[in-house]
PDB file of N, CA and C in Angstrom:
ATOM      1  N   UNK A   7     -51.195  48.019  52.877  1.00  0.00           N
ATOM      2  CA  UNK A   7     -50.066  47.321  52.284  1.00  0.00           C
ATOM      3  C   UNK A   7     -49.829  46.021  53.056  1.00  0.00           C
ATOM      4  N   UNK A   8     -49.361  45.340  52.355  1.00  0.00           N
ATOM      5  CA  UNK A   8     -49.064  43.824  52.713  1.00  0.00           C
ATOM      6  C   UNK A   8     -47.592  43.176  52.731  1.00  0.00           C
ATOM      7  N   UNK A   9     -46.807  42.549  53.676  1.00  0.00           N
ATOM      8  CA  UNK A   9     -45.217  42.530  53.478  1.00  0.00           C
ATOM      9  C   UNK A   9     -45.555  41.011  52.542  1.00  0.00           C
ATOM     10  N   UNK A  10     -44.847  40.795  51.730  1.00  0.00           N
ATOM     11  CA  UNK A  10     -44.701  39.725  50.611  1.00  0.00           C
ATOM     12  C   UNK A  10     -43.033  39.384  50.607  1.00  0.00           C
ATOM     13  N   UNK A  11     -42.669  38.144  50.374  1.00  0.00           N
ATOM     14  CA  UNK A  11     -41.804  37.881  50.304  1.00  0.00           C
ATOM     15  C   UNK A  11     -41.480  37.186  48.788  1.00  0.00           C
ATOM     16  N   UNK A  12     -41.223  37.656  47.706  1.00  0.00           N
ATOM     17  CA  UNK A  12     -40.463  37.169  46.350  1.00  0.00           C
ATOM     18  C   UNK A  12     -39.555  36.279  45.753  1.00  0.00           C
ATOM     19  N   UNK A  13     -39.187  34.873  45.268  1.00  0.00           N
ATOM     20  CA  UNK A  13     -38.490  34.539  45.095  1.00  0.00           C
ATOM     21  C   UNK A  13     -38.465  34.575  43.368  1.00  0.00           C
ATOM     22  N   UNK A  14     -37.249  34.853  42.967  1.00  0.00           N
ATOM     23  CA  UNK A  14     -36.652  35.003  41.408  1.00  0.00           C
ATOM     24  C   UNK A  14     -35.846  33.970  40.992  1.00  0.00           C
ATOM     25  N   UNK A  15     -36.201  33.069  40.191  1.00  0.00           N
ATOM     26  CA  UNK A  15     -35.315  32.304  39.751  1.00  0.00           C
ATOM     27  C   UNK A  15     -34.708  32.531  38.090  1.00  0.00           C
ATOM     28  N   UNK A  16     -33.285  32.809  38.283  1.00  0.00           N
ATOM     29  CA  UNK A  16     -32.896  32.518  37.241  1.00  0.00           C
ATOM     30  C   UNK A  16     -32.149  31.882  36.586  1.00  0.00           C
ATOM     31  N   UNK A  17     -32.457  31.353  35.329  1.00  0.00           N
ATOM     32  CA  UNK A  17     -31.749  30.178  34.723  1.00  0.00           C
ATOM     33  C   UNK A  17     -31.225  30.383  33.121  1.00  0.00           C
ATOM     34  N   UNK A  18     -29.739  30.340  32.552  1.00  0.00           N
ATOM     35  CA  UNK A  18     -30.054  30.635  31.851  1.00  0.00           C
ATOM     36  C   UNK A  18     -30.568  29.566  30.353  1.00  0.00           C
ATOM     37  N   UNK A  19     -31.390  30.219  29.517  1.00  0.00           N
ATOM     38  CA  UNK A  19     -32.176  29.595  28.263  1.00  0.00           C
ATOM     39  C   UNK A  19     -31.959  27.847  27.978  1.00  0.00           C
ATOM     40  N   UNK A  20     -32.911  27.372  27.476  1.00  0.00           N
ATOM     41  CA  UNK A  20     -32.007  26.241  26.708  1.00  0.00           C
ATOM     42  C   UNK A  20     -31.226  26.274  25.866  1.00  0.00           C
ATOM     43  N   UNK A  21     -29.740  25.798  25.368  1.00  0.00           N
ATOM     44  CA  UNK A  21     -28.902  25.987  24.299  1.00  0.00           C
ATOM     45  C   UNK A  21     -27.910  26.940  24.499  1.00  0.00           C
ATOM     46  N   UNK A  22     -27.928  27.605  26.046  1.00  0.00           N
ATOM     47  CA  UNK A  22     -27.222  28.365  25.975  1.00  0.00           C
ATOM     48  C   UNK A  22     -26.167  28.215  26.519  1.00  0.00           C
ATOM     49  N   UNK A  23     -24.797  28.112  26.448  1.00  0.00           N
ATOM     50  CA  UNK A  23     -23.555  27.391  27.298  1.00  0.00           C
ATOM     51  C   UNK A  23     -23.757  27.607  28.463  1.00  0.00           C
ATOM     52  N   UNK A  24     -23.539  26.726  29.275  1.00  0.00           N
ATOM     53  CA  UNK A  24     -23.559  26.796  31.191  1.00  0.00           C
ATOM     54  C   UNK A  24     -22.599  26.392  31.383  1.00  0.00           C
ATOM     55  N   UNK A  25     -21.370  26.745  31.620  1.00  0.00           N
ATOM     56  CA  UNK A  25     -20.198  26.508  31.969  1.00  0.00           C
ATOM     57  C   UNK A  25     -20.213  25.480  33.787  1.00  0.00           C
ATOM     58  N   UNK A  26     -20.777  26.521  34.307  1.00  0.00           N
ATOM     59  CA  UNK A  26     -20.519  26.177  35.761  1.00  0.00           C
ATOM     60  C   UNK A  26     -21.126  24.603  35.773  1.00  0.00           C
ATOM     61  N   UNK A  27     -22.253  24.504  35.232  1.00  0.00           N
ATOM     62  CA  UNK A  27     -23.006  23.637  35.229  1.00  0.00           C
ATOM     63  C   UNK A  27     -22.777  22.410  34.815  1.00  0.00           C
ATOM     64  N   UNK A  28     -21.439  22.561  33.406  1.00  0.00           N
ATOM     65  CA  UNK A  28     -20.538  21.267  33.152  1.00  0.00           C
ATOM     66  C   UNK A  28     -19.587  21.005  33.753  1.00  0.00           C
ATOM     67  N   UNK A  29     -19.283  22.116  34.509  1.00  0.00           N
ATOM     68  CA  UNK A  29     -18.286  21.166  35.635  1.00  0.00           C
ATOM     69  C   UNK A  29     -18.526  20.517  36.359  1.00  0.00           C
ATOM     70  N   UNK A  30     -19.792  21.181  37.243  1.00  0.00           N
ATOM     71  CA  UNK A  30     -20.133  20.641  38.089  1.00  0.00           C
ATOM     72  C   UNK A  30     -20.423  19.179  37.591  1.00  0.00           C
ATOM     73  N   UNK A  31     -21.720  19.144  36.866  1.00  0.00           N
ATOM     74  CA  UNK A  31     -21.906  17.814  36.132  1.00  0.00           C
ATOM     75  C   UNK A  31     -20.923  16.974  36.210  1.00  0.00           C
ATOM     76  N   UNK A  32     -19.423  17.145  35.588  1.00  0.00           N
ATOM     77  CA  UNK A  32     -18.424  16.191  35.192  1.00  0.00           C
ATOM     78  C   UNK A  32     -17.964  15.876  36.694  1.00  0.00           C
ATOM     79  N   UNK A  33     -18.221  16.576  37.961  1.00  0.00           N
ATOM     80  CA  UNK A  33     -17.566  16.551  38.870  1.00  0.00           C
ATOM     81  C   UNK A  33     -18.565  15.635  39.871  1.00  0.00           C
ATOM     82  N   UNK A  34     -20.035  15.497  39.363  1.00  0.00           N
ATOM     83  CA  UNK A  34     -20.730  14.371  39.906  1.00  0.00           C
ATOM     84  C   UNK A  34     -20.752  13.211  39.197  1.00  0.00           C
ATOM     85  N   UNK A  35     -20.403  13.468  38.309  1.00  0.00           N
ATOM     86  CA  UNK A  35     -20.340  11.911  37.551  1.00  0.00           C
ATOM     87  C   UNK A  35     -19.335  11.228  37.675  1.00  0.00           C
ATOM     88  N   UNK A  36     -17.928  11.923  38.038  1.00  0.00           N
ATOM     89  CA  UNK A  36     -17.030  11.434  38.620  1.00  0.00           C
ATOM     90  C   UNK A  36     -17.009  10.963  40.412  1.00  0.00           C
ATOM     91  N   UNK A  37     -18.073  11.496  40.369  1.00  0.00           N
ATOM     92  CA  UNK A  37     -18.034  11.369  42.499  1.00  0.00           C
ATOM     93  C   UNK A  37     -19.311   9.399  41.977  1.00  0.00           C
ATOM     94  N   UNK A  38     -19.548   9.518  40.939  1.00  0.00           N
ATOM     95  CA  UNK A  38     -20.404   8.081  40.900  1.00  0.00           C
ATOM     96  C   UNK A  38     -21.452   8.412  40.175  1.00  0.00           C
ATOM     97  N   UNK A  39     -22.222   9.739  40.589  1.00  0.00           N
ATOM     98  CA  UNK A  39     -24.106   9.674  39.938  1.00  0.00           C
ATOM     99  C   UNK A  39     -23.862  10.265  38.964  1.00  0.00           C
ATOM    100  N   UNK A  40     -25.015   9.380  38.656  1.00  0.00           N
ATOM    101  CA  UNK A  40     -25.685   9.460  36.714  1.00  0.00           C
ATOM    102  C   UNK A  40     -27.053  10.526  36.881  1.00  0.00           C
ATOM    103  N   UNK A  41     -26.457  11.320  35.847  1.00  0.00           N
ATOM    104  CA  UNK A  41     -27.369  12.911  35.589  1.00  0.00           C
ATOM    105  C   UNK A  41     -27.586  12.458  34.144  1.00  0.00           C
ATOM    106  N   UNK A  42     -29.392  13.156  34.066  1.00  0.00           N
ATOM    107  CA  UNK A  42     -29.488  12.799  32.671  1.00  0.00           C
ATOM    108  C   UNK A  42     -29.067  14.821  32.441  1.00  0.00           C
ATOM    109  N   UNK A  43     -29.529  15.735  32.756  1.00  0.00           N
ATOM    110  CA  UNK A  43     -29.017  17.188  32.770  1.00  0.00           C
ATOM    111  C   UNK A  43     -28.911  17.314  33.932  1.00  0.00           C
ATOM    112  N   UNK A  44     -27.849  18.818  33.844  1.00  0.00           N
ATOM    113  CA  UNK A  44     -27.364  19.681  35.253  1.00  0.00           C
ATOM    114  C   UNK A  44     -27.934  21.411  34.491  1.00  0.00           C
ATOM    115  N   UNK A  45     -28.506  21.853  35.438  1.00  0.00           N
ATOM    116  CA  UNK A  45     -28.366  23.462  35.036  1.00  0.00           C
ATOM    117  C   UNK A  45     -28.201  24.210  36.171  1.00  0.00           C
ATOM    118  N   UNK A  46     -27.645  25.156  35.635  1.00  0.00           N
ATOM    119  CA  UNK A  46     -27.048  26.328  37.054  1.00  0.00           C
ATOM    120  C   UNK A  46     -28.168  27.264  37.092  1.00  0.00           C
ATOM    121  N   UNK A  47     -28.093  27.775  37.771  1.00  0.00           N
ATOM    122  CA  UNK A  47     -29.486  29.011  38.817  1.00  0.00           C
ATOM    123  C   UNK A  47     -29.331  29.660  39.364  1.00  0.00           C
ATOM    124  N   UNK A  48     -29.760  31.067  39.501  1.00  0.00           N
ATOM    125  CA  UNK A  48     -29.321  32.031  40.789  1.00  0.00           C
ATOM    126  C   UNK A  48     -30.925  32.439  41.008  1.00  0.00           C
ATOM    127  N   UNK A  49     -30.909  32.557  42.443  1.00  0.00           N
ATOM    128  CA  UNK A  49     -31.575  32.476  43.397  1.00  0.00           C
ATOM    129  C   UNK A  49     -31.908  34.174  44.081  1.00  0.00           C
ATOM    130  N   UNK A  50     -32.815  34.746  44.046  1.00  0.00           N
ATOM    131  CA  UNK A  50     -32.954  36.186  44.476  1.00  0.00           C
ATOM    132  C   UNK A  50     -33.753  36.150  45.686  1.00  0.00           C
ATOM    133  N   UNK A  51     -34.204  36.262  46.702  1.00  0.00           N
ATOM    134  CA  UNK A  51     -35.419  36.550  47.064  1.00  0.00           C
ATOM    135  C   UNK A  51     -35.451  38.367  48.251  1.00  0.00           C
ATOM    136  N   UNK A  52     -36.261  38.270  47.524  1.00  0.00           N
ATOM    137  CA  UNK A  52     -36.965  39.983  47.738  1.00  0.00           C
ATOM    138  C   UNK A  52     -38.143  40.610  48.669  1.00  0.00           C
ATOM    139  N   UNK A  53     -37.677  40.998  49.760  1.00  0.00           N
ATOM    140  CA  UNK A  53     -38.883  41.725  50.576  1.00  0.00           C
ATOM    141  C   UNK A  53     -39.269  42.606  50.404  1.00  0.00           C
ATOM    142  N   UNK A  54     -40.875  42.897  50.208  1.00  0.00           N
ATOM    143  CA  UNK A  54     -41.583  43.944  49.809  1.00  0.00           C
ATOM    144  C   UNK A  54     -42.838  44.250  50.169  1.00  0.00           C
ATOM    145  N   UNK A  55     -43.037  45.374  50.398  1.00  0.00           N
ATOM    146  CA  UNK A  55     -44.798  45.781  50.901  1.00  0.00           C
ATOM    147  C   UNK A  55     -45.204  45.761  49.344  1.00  0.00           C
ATOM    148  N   UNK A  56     -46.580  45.502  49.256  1.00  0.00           N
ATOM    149  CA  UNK A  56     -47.632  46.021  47.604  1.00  0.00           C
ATOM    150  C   UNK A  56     -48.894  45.984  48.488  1.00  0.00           C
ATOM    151  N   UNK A  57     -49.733  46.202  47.379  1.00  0.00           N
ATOM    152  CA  UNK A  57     -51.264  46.339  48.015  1.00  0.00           C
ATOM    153  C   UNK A  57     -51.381  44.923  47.570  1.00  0.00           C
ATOM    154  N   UNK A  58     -51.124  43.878  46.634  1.00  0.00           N
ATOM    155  CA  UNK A  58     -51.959  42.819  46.278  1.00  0.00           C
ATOM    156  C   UNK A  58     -50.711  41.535  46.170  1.00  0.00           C
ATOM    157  N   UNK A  59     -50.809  40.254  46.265  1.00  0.00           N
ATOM    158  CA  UNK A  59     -49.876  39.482  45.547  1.00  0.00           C
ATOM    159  C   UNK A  59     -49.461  39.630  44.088  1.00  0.00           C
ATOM    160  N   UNK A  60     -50.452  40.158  43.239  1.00  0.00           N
ATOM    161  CA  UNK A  60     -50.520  40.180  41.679  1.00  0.00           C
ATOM    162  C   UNK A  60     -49.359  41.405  41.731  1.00  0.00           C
ATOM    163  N   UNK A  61     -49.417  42.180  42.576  1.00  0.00           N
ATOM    164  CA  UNK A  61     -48.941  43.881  42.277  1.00  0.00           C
ATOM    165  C   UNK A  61     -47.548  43.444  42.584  1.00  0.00           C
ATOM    166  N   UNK A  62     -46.907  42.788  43.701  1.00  0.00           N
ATOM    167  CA  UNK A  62     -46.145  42.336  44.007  1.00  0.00           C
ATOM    168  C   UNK A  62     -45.100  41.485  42.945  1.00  0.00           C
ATOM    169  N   UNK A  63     -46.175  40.599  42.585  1.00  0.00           N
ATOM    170  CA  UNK A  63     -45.468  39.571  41.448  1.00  0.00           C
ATOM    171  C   UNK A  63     -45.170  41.004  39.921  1.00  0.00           C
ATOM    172  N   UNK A  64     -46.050  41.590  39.917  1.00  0.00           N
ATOM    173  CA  UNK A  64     -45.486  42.408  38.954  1.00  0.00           C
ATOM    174  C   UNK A  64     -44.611  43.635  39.155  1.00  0.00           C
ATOM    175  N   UNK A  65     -44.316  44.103  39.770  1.00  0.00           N
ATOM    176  CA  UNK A  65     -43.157  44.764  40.437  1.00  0.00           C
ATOM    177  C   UNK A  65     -42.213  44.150  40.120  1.00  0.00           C
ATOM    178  N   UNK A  66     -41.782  42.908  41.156  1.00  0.00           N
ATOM    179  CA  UNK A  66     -40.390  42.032  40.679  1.00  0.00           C
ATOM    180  C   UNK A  66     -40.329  41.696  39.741  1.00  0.00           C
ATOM    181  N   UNK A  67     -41.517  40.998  38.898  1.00  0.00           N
ATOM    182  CA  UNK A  67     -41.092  40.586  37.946  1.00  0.00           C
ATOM    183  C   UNK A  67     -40.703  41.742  36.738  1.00  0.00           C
ATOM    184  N   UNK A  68     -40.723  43.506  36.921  1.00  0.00           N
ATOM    185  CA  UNK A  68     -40.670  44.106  36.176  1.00  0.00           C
ATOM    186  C   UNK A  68     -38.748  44.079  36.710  1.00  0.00           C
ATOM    187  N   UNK A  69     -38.288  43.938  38.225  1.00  0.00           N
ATOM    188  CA  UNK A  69     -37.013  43.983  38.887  1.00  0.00           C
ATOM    189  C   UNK A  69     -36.121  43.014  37.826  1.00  0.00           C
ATOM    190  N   UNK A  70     -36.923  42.039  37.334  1.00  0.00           N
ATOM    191  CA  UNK A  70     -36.339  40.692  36.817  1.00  0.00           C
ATOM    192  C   UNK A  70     -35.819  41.110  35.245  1.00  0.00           C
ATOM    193  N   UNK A  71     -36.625  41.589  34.883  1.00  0.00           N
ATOM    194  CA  UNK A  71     -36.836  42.157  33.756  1.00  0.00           C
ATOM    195  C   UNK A  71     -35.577  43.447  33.350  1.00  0.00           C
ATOM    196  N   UNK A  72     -35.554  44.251  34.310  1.00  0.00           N
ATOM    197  CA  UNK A  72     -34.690  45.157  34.272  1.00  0.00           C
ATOM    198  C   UNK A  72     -33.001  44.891  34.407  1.00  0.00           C
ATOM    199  N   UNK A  73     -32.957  44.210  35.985  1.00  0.00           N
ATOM    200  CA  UNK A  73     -31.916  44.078  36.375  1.00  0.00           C
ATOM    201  C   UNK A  73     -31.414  42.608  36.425  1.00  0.00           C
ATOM    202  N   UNK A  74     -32.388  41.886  37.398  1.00  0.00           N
ATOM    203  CA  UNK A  74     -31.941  40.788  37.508  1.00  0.00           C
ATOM    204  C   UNK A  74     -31.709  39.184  36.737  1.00  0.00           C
ATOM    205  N   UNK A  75     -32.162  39.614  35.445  1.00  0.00           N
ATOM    206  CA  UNK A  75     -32.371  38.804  34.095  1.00  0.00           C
ATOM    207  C   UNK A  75     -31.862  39.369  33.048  1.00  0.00           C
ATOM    208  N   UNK A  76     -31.254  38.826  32.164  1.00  0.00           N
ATOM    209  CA  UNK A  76     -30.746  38.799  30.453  1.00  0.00           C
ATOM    210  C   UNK A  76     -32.220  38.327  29.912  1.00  0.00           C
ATOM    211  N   UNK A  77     -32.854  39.043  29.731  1.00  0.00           N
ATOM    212  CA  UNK A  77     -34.216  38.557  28.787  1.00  0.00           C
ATOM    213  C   UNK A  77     -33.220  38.223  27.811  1.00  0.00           C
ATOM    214  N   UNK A  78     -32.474  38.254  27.262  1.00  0.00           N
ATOM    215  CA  UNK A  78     -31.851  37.685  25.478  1.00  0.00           C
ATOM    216  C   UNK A  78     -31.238  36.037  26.175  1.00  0.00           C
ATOM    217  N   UNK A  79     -30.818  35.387  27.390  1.00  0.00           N
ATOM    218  CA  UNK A  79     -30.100  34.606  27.541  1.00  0.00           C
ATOM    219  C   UNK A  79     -30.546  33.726  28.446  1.00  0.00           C
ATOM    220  N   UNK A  80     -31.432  34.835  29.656  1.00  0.00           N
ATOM    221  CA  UNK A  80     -31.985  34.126  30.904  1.00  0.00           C
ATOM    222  C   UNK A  80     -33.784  33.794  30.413  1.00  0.00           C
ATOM    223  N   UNK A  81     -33.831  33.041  31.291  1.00  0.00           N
ATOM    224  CA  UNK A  81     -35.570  32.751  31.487  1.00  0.00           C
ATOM    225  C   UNK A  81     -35.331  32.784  33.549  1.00  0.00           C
ATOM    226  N   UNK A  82     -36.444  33.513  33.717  1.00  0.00           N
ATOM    227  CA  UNK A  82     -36.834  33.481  35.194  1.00  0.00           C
ATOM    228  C   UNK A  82     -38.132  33.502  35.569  1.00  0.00           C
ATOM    229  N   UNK A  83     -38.188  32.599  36.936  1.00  0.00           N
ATOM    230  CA  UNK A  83     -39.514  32.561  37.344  1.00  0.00           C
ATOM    231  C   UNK A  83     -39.844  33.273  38.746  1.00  0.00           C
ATOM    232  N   UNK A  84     -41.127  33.678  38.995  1.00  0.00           N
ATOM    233  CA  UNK A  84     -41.715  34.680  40.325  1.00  0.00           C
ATOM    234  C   UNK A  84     -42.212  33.693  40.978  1.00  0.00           C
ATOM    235  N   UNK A  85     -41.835  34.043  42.310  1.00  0.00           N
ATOM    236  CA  UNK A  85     -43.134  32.816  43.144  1.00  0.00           C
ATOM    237  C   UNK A  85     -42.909  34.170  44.114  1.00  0.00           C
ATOM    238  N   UNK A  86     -44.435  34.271  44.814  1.00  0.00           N
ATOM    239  CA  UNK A  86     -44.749  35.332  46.040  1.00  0.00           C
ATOM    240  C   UNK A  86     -45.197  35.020  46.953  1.00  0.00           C
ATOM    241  N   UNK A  87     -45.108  35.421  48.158  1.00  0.00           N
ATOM    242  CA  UNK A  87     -46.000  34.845  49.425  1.00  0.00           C
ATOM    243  C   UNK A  87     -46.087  35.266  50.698  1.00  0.00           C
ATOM    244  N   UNK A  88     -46.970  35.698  50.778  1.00  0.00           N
ATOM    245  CA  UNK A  88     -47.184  36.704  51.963  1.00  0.00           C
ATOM    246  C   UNK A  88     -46.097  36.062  53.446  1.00  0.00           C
ATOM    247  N   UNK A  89     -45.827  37.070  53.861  1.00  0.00           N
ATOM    248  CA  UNK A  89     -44.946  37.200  54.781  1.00  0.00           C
ATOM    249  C   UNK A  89     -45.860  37.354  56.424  1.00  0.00           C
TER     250      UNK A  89
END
């Protein structure tokens, strides 16, 4: 086994309201900078033994799938890397 370290990003869909994300927005455009988009994200990262990087990436990404994602709302991405 191999220790791997996981990062999950999730974001949710295009089209889908981001609240946090227009505030924020309105709250940098008022501090001066010009955004052409803002999107909000949550950030996971996950320590884990697997036998392979692939086994690894599919594990979490089954974690992502289950728990840590709205497949109907979110899109998320895996990045892995040995520890």
């Amino acid at each position: 086994m191999t220790a791997y370290t996981a990062t999950v990003t999730v974001r949710l869909k295009a089209g889908v309201l981001d609240p946090e994300a227009e505030t924020t927005r309105g709250a940098l455009e008022r501090l001066g900078f010009e955004l052409e988009s803002l999107r909000s994200a949550d950030e996971f990262e996950i320590d884990l033994d697997a036998e392979s990087s692939s086994d690894a990436e599919e594990r979490v990404g089954e974690m992502a799938e289950r728990l840590l994602a709205n497949p109907t709302i979110h899109d998320y991405t895996v990045a892995v890397e040995e520890r």
